[in-house]
Coordinates of C-alpha atoms in Angstrom, one line a residue:
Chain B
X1 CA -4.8 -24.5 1.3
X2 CA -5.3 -24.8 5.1
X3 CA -8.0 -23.8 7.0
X4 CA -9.8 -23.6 10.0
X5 CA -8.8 -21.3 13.7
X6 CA -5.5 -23.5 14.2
X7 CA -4.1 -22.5 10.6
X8 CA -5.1 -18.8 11.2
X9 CA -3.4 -19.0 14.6
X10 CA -0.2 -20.1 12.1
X11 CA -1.0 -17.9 9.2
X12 CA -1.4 -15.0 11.1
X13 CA 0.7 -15.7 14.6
X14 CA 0.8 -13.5 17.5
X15 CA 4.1 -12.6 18.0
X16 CA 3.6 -10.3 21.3
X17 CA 3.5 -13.4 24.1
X18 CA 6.6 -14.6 25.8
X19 CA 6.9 -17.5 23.2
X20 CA 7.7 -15.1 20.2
X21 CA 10.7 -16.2 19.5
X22 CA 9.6 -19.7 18.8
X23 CA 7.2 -18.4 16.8
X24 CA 9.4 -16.7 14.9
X25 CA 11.2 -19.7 14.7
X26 CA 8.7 -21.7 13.4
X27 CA 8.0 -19.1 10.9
X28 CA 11.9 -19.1 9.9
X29 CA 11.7 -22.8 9.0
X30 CA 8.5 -22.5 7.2
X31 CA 9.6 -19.5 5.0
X32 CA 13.0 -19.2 5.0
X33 CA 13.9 -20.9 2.4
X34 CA 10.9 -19.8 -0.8
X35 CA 11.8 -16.2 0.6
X36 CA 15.7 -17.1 -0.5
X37 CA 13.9 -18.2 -3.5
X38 CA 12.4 -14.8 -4.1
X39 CA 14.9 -12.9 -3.1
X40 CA 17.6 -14.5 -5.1
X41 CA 15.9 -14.5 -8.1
X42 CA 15.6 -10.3 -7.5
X43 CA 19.2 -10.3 -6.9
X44 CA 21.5 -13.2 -6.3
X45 CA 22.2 -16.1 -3.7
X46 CA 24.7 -14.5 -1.8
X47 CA 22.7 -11.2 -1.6
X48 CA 19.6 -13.6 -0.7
X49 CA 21.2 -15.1 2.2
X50 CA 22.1 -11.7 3.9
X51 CA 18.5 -10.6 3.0
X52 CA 16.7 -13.7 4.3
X53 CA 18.9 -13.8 7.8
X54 CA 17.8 -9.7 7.5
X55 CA 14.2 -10.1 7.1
X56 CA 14.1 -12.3 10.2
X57 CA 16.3 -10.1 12.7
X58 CA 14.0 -7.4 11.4
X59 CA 10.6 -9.4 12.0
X60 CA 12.2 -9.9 15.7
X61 CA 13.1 -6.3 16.0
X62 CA 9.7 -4.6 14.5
X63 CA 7.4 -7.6 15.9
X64 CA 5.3 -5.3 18.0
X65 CA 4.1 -3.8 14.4
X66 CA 2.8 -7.1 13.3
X67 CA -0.8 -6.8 13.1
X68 CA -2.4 -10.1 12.3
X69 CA -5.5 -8.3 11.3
X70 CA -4.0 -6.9 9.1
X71 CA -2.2 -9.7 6.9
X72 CA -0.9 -12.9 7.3
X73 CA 3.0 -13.1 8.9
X74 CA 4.3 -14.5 5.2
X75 CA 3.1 -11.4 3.6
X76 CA 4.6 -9.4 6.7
X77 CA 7.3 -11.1 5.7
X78 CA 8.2 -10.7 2.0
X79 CA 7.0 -6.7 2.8
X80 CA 9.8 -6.3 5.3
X81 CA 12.5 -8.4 2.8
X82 CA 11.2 -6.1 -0.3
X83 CA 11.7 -3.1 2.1
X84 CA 15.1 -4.3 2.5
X85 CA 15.6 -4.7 -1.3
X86 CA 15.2 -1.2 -2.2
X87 CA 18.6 -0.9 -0.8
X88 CA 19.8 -2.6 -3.5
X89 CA 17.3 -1.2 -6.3
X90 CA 20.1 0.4 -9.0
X91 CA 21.5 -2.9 -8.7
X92 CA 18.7 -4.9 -9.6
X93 CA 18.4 -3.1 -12.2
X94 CA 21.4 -3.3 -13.7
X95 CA 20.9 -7.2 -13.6
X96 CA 18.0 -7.3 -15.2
X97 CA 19.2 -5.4 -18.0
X98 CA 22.1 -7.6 -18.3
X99 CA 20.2 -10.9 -18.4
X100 CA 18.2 -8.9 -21.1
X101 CA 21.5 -8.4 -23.2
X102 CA 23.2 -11.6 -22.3
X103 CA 20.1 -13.2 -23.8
X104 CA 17.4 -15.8 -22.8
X105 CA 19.5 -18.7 -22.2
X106 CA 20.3 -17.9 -18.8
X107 CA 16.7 -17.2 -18.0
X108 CA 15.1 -20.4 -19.1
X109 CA 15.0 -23.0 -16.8
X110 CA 14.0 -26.0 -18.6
X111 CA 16.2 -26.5 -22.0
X112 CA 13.4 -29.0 -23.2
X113 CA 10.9 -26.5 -23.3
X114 CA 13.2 -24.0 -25.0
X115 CA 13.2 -26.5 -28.0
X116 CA 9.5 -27.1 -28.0
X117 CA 8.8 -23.5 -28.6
X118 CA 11.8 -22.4 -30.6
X119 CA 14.5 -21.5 -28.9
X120 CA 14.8 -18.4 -30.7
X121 CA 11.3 -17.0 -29.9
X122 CA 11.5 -18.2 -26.5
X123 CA 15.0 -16.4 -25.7
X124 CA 14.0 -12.9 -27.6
X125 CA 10.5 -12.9 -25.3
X126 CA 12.4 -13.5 -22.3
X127 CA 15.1 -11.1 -22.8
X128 CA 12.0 -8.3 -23.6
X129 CA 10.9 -9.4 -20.5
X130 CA 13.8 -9.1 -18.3
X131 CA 14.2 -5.3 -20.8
X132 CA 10.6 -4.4 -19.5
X133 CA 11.0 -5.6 -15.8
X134 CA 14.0 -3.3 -15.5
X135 CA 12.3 -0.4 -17.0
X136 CA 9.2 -0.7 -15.0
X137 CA 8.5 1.9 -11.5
X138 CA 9.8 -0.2 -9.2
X139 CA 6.6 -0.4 -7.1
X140 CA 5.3 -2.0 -10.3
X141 CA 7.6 -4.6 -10.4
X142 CA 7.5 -4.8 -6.4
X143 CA 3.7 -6.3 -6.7
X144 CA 4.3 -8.0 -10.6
X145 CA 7.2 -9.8 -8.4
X146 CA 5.4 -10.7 -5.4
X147 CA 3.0 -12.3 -7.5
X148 CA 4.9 -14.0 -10.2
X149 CA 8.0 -15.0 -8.3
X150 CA 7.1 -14.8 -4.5
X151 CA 3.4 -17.0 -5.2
X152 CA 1.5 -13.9 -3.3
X153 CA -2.0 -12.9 -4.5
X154 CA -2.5 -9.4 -5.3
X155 CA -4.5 -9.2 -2.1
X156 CA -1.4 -10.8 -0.3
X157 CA 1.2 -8.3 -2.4
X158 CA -1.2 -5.5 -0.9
X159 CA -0.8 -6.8 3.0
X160 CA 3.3 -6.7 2.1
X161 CA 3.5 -3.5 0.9
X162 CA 1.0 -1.8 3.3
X163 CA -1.0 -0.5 0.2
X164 CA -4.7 -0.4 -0.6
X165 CA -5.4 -4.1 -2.6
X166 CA -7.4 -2.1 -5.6
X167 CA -3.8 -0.1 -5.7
X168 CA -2.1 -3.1 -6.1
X169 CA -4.7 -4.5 -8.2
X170 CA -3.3 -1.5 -10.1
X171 CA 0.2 -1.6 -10.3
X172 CA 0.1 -5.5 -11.2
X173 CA -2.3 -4.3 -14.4
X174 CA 0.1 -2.1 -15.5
X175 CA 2.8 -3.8 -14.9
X176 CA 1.4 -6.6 -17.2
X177 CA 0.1 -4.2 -19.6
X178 CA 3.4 -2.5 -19.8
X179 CA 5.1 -6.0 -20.6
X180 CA 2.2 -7.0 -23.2
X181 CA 3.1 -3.7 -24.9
X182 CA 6.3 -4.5 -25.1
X183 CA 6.2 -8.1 -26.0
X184 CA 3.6 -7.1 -29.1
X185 CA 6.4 -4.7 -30.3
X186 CA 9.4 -6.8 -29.9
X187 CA 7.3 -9.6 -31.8
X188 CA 6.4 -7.3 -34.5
X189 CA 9.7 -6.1 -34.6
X190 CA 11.1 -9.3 -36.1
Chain V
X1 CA 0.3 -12.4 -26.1
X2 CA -2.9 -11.3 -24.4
X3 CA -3.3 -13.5 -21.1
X4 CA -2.3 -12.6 -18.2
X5 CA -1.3 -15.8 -17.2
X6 CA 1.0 -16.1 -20.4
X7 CA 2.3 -12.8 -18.7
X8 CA 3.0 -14.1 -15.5
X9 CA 4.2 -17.5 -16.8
X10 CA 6.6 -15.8 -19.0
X11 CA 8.1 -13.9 -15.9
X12 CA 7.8 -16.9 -14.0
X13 CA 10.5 -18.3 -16.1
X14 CA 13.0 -15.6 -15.5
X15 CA 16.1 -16.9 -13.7
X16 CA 13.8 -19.8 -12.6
X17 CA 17.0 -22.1 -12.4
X18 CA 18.7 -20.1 -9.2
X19 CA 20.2 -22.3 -6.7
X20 CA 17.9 -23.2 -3.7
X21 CA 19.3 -22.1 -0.4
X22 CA 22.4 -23.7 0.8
X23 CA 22.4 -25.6 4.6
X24 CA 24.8 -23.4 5.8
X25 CA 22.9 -20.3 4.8
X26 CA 20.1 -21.6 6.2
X27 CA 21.9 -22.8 9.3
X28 CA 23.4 -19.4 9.7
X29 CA 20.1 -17.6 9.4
X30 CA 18.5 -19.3 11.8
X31 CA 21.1 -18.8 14.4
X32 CA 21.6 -15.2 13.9
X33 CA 17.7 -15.3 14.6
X34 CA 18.1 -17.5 17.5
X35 CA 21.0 -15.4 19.2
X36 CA 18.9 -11.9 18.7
X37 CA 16.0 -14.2 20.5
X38 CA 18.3 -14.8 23.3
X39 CA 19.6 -11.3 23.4
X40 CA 16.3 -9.6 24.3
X41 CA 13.8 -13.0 25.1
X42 CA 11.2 -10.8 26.7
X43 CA 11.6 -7.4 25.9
X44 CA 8.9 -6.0 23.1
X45 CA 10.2 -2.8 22.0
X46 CA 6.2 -1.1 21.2
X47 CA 3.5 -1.8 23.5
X48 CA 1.1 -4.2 21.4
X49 CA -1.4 -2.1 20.0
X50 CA -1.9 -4.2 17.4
X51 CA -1.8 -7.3 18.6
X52 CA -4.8 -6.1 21.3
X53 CA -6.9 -5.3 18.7
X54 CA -6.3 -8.3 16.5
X55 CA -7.0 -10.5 19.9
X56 CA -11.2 -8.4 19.9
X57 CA -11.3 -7.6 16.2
X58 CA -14.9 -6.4 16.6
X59 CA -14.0 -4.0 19.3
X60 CA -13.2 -0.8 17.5
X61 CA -12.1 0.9 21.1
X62 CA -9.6 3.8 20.4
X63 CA -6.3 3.4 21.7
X64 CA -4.8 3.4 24.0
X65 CA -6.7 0.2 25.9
X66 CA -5.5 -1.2 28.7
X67 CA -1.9 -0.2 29.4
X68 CA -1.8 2.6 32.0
X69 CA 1.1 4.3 29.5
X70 CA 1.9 3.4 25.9
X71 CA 5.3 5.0 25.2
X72 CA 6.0 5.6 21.7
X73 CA 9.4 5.9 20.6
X74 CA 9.2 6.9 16.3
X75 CA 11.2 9.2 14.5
X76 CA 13.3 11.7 16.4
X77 CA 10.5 11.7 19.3
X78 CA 8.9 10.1 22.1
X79 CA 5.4 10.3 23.1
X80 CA 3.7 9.2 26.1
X81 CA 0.3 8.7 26.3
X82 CA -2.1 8.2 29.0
X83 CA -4.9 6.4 28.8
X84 CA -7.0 9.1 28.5
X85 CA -5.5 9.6 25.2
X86 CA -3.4 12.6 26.5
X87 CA 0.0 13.5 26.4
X88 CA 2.2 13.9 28.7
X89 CA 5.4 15.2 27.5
X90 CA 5.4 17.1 24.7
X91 CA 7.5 15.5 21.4
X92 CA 9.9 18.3 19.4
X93 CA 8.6 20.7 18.2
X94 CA 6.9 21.1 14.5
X95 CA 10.0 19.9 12.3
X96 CA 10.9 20.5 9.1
X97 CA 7.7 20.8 6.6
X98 CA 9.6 17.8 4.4
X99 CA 9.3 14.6 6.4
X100 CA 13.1 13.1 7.1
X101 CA 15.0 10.2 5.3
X102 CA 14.2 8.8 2.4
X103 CA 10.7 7.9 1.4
X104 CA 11.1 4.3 2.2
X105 CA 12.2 4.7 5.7
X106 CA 9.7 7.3 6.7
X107 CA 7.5 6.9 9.8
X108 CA 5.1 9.0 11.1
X109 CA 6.4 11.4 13.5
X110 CA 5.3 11.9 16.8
X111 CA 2.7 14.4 16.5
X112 CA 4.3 18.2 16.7
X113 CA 2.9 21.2 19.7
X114 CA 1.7 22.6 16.8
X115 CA 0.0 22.2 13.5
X116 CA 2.3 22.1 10.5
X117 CA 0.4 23.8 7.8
X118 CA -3.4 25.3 8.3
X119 CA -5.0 22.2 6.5
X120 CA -7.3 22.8 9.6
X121 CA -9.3 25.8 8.0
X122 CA -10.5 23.8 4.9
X123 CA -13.0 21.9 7.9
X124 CA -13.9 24.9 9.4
X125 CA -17.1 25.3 7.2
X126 CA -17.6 21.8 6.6
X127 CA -21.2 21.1 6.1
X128 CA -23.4 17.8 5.5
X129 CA -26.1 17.9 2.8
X130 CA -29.2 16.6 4.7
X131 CA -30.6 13.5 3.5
X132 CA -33.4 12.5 5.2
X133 CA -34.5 8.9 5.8
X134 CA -35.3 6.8 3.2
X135 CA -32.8 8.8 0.4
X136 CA -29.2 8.2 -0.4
X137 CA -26.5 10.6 -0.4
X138 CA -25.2 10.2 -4.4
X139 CA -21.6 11.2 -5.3
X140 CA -20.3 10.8 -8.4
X141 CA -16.3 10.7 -8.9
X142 CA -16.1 11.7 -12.5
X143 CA -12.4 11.4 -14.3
X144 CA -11.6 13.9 -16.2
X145 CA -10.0 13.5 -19.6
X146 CA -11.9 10.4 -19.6
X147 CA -15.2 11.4 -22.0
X148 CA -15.5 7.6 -22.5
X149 CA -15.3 6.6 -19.2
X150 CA -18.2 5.9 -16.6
X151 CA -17.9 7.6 -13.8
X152 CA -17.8 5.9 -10.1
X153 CA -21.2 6.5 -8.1
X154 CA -21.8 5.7 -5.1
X155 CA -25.0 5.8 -3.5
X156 CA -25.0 6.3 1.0
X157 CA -28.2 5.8 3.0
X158 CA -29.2 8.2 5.4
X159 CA -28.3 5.7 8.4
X160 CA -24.8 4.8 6.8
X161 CA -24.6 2.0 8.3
X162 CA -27.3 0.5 6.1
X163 CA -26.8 -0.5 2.3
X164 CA -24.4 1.2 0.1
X165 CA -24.3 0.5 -3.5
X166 CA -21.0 1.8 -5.5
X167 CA -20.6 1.1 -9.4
X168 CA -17.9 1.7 -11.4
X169 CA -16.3 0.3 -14.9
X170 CA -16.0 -2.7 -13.2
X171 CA -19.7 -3.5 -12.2
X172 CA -22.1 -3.0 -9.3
X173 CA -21.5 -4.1 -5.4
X174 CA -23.5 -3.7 -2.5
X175 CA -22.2 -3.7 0.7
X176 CA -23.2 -2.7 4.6
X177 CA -21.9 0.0 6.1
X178 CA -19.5 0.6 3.0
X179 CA -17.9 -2.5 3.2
X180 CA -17.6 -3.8 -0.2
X181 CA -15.3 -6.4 -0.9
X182 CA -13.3 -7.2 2.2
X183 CA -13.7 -9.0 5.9
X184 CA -11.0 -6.8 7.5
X185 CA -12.4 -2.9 8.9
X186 CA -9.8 -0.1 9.1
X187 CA -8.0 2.5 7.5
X188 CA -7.8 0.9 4.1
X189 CA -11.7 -0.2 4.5
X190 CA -13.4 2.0 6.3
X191 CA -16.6 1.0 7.2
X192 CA -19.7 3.1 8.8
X193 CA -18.7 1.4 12.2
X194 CA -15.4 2.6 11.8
X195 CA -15.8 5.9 10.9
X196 CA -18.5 6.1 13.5
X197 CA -15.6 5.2 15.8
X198 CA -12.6 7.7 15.2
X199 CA -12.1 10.2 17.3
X200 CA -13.5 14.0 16.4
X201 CA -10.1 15.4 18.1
X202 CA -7.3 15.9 15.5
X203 CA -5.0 15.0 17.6
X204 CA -6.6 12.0 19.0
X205 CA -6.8 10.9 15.4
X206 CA -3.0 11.5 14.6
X207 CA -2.1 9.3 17.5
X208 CA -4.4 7.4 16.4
X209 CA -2.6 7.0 12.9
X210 CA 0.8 6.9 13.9
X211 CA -0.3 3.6 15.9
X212 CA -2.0 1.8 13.4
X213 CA 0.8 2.4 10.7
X214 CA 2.4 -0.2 9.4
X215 CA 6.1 0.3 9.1
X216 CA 6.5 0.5 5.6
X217 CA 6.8 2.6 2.6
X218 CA 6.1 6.5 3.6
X219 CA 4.0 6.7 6.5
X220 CA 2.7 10.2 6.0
X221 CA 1.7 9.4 2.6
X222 CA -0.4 7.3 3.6
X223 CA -1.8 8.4 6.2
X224 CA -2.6 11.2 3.4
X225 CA -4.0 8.6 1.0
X226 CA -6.2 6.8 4.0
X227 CA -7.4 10.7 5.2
X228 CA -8.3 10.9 1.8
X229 CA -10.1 7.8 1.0
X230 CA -12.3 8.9 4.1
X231 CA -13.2 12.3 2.9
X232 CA -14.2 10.7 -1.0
X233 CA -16.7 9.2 0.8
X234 CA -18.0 12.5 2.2
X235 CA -17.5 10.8 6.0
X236 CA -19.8 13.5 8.3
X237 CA -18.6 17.0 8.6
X238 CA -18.1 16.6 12.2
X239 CA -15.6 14.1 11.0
X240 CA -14.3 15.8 8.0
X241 CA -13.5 18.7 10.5
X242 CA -11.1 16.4 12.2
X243 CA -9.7 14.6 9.7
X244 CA -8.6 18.1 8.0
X245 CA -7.3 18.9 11.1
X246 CA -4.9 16.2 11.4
X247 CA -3.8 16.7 7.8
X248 CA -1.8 20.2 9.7
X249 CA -0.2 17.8 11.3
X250 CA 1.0 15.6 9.0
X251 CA 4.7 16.5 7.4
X252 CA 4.7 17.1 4.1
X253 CA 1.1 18.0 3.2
X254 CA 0.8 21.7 1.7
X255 CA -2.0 24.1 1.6
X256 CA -2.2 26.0 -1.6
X257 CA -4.0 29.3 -3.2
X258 CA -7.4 28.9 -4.2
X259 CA -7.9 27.7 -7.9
X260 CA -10.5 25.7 -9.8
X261 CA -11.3 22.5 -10.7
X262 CA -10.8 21.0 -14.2
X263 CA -14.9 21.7 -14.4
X264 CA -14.4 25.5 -13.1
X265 CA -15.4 25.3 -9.3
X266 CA -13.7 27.1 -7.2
X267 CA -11.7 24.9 -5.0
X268 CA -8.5 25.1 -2.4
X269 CA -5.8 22.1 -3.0
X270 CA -4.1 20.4 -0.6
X271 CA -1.4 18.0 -1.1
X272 CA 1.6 15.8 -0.5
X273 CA 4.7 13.5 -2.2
X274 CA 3.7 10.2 -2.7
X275 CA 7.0 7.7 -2.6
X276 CA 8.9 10.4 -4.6
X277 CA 6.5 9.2 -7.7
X278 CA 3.5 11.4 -7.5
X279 CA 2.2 14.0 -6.2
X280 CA -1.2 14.2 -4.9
X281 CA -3.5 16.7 -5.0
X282 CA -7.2 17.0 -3.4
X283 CA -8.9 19.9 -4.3
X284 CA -11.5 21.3 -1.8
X285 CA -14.6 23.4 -1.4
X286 CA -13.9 25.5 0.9
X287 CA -17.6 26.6 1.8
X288 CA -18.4 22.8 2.2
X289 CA -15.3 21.2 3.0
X290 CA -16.2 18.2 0.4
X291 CA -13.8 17.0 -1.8
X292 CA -15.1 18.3 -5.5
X293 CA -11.6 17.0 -7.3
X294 CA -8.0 16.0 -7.5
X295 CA -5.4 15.0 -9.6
X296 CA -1.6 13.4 -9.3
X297 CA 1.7 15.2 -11.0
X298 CA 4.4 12.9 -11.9
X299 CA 7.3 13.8 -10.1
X300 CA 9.9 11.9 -12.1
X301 CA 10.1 11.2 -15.8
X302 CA 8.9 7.7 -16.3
X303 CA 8.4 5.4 -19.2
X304 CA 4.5 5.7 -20.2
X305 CA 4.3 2.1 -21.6
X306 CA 4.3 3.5 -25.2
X307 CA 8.0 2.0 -27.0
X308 CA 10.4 4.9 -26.5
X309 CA 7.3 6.5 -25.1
X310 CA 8.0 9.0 -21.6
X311 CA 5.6 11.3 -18.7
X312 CA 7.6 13.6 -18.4
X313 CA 7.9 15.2 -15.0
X314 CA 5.5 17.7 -14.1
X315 CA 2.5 16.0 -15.9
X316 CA -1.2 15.5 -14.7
X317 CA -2.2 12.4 -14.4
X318 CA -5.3 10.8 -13.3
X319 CA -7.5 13.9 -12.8
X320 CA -11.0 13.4 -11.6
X321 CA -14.2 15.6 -10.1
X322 CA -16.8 15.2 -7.5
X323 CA -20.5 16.0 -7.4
X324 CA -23.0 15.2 -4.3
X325 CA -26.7 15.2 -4.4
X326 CA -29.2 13.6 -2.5
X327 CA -31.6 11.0 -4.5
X328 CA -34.7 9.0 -2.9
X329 CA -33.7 5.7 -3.9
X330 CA -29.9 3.8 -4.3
X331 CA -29.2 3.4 -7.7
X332 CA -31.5 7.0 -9.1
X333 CA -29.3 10.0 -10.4
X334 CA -29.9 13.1 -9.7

């Protein structure tokens, strides 16, 4: 974690002098790529590399709204590139309910840890998972995603989504309790 | 299961394996950037507002500051302002009651010649219980349906910019001027400063909205919910007067008959669409002008968490009432 009135100045740029663009610049290199991270993982590479090139012409355009009192320019960021999801929301959807019938395999990352755990358990949670995410409002899954996949804190998922943090606070509970619910059924289930 | 951390790691290992981003994507990003840079170097399209305050974040001036015109393009109008805060042309008139577009590409408008709806009327007897110095202005933000549940209480000081103490489910905090857990001041966390700040003219205080929104998610929703946040903290009438005013001028927000509140008081509701989700409802007293309730009504069926289990469209949820009272020290009930 940085610190200190220089990192501010970079957390939280101002983007209305002459030297914008560089700024902006600077911001593209720094976040470009864990934002195609994100954003891939909500849809898929080729979507994320519109998305991400989006995000940025759209930070350019709207960078008289950027308030740095307000939140930090990575969670101006990921706000303006889940804006630009929603576009693509039934989609989304749809994939998450096929990587919850296609099954877990394609979800886990690591193989190894698959066998530590028993593949079998590890695969029927994860495919509940991906069930749940795709079932949940999708402001829910907004600030659960922000969090989880994009690294942001709750407090950071509330700067991106221009809502009140103890209403994000919210949505991420339910979220979670939504997917405990669901995980305790699917495990009684079997 | 029960951590929330076993939670998060769980969904942290959904499609964890996607490909990073390629060179060329990368590459290609940056130059459309770079070209859209070179396209329009200097121009800013919004005078910076924001930025201004950000650069004295103490300085809770009302726009607009220095420029000699701020010209607001948003919507289907244009606004120009003077720095006296008045405007010059006039932007269309009052539009459609339903704000334009779909939820997630909705600003605020520019502010109509006329009020939308008469939200203005539910200030016109808005009075202040007097609390003298030394005792605490108590309101107590009971949910209803709830019988377990503690309600929230908030104790105010007579000079509000002194200690407030608020405790809910969650514990006891204590903050100056209201501010309770946060560094930032504004809309979202109001503080005595602030409040003591905004402008008593509705219109002054829409402008004042439609510049400090953030251009996100429903605009007039939330300038709805931030209206509202100020009014559950029974904010001076003097303010309360204004704030109800500028509710007329927000699209979307509805003035209904008189009814009651879940506890029987007679109260007048006024309300808007939240995101297509919910919609909110505050329920007024109209010889007061304090919020004594409110609830939200799903608007869309939606899963309720249950396996198989569904809200329905059209339910209540998350209903809640108000009392007020004035106690001699933070922390007594009345």
């Amino acid at each position: 974690m940085t610190s200190g009135p220089g990192a501010d100045q970079h957390e939280r740029p101002d983007l209305t002098g002459a030297d914008a663009g560089t700024v902006l610049a600077g911001l593209y290199d720094a976040h470009a790529r864990p934002l195609h991270r994100y954003l891939s993982r909500r849809l898929d590479t080729e979507t994320a590399d519109d998305l991400v090139a989006e995000t940025f012409l759209a930070a350019w355009t709207g960078r008289a709204h950027y308030d740095p009192a307000r939140g930090t320019a990575r969670a101006w960021l990921y706000g303006i590139a889940t804006n630009l999801l929603r576009r693509h929301a039934r989609r989304e959807v749809r994939g998450l309910r096929a990587l919850a019938r296609d099954g877990g395999r394609a979800c886990i990352a690591d193989p190894l840890d698959a066998v530590a755990v028993d593949r079998a358990d590890a695969e029927g949670r994860l495919r509940a998972a991906a069930r749940t995410l795709a079932a949940l409002r999708r402001e829910e899954r907004d600030v659960l995603l922000l969090v989880a996949w994009a690294d942001l804190t709750p407090a950071e998922a509330a700067e991106a989504l221009d809502i009140h943090p103890r209403t994000a606070r919210t949505r991420l509970h339910r979220a979670r309790t939504t997917l405990r619910r669901k995980l305790r059924t699917q495990e009684t289930d079997r | 299961m029960t951590d929330d951390s076993e939670i998060d790691g769980l969904v942290r290992r959904l499609r964890a394996g996607r490909p990073e981003m390629s060179e060329p994507a990368f590459t290609e990003g940056r130059a459309r950037l770079l070209a859209a840079v070179d396209r329009a170097p200097g121009s800013l399209p919004e005078p910076p507002l924001a930025a201004r305050r950000a650069a004295r974040p103490t300085a809770r001036r009302l726009l607009p500051l220095a420029a000699a015109v701020a010209i607001a393009i948003l919507g289907g109008g244009v606004v120009v302002v003077s720095v006296t805060g008045e405007e010059i042309p006039v932007a269309p008139p009052a539009g459609p009651e339903q704000p334009a577009g779909p939820w997630y590409e909705r600003p605020l408008p520019a502010i109509p010649a006329e009020p939308r709806n008469d939200a203005g009327r539910l200030g016109e007897n808005a009075t202040d219980l007097v609390v003298a110095p030394g005792e605490y202005l108590y309101i107590e933000r009971r949910p209803r349906g709830r019988d377990t549940a503690e309600p929230a209480r908030t104790w105010i000081p007579a000079d509000r910019s002194g200690t407030w103490q608020r405790t809910t489910e969650d514990g006891t905090m204590f903050g100056d001027g209201g501010r309770f857990d946060t560094k930032v001041v504004g809309w979202w966390h109001p503080d005595a400063g602030f409040t003591a700040a905004l402008p008593r003219d509705p219109r002054a205080l829409y402008r004042q909205l439609v510049a400090d929104q953030w251009p996100r998610e429903d605009a007039p929703a939330a300038a709805f919910r931030k209206i509202a946040q100020l009014l559950a903290d029974a904010v001076p009438a003097d303010l309360r007067r204004a704030l109800f005013g500028t509710l007329g001028y927000l699209p979307g927000v509805a003035v209904g008959a008189e009814t009651t509140t879940g506890d029987g008081r007679t109260a007048v509701p006024i309300s808007i669409d939240d995101q297509g989700f919910h919609r909110i409802v505050l329920l007024v007293d109209p010889a007061t002008g304090l919020l004594v309730g409110g609830h939200q009504v799903q608007l869309v069926d939606a899963p309720s968490g249950r396996e198989g289990g569904l809200v329905p469209a059209g339910t209540i949820v998350g209903e809640w009432t108000a009392d007020y009272a004035v106690v001699g020290r933070m922390g007594d009930k009345p």
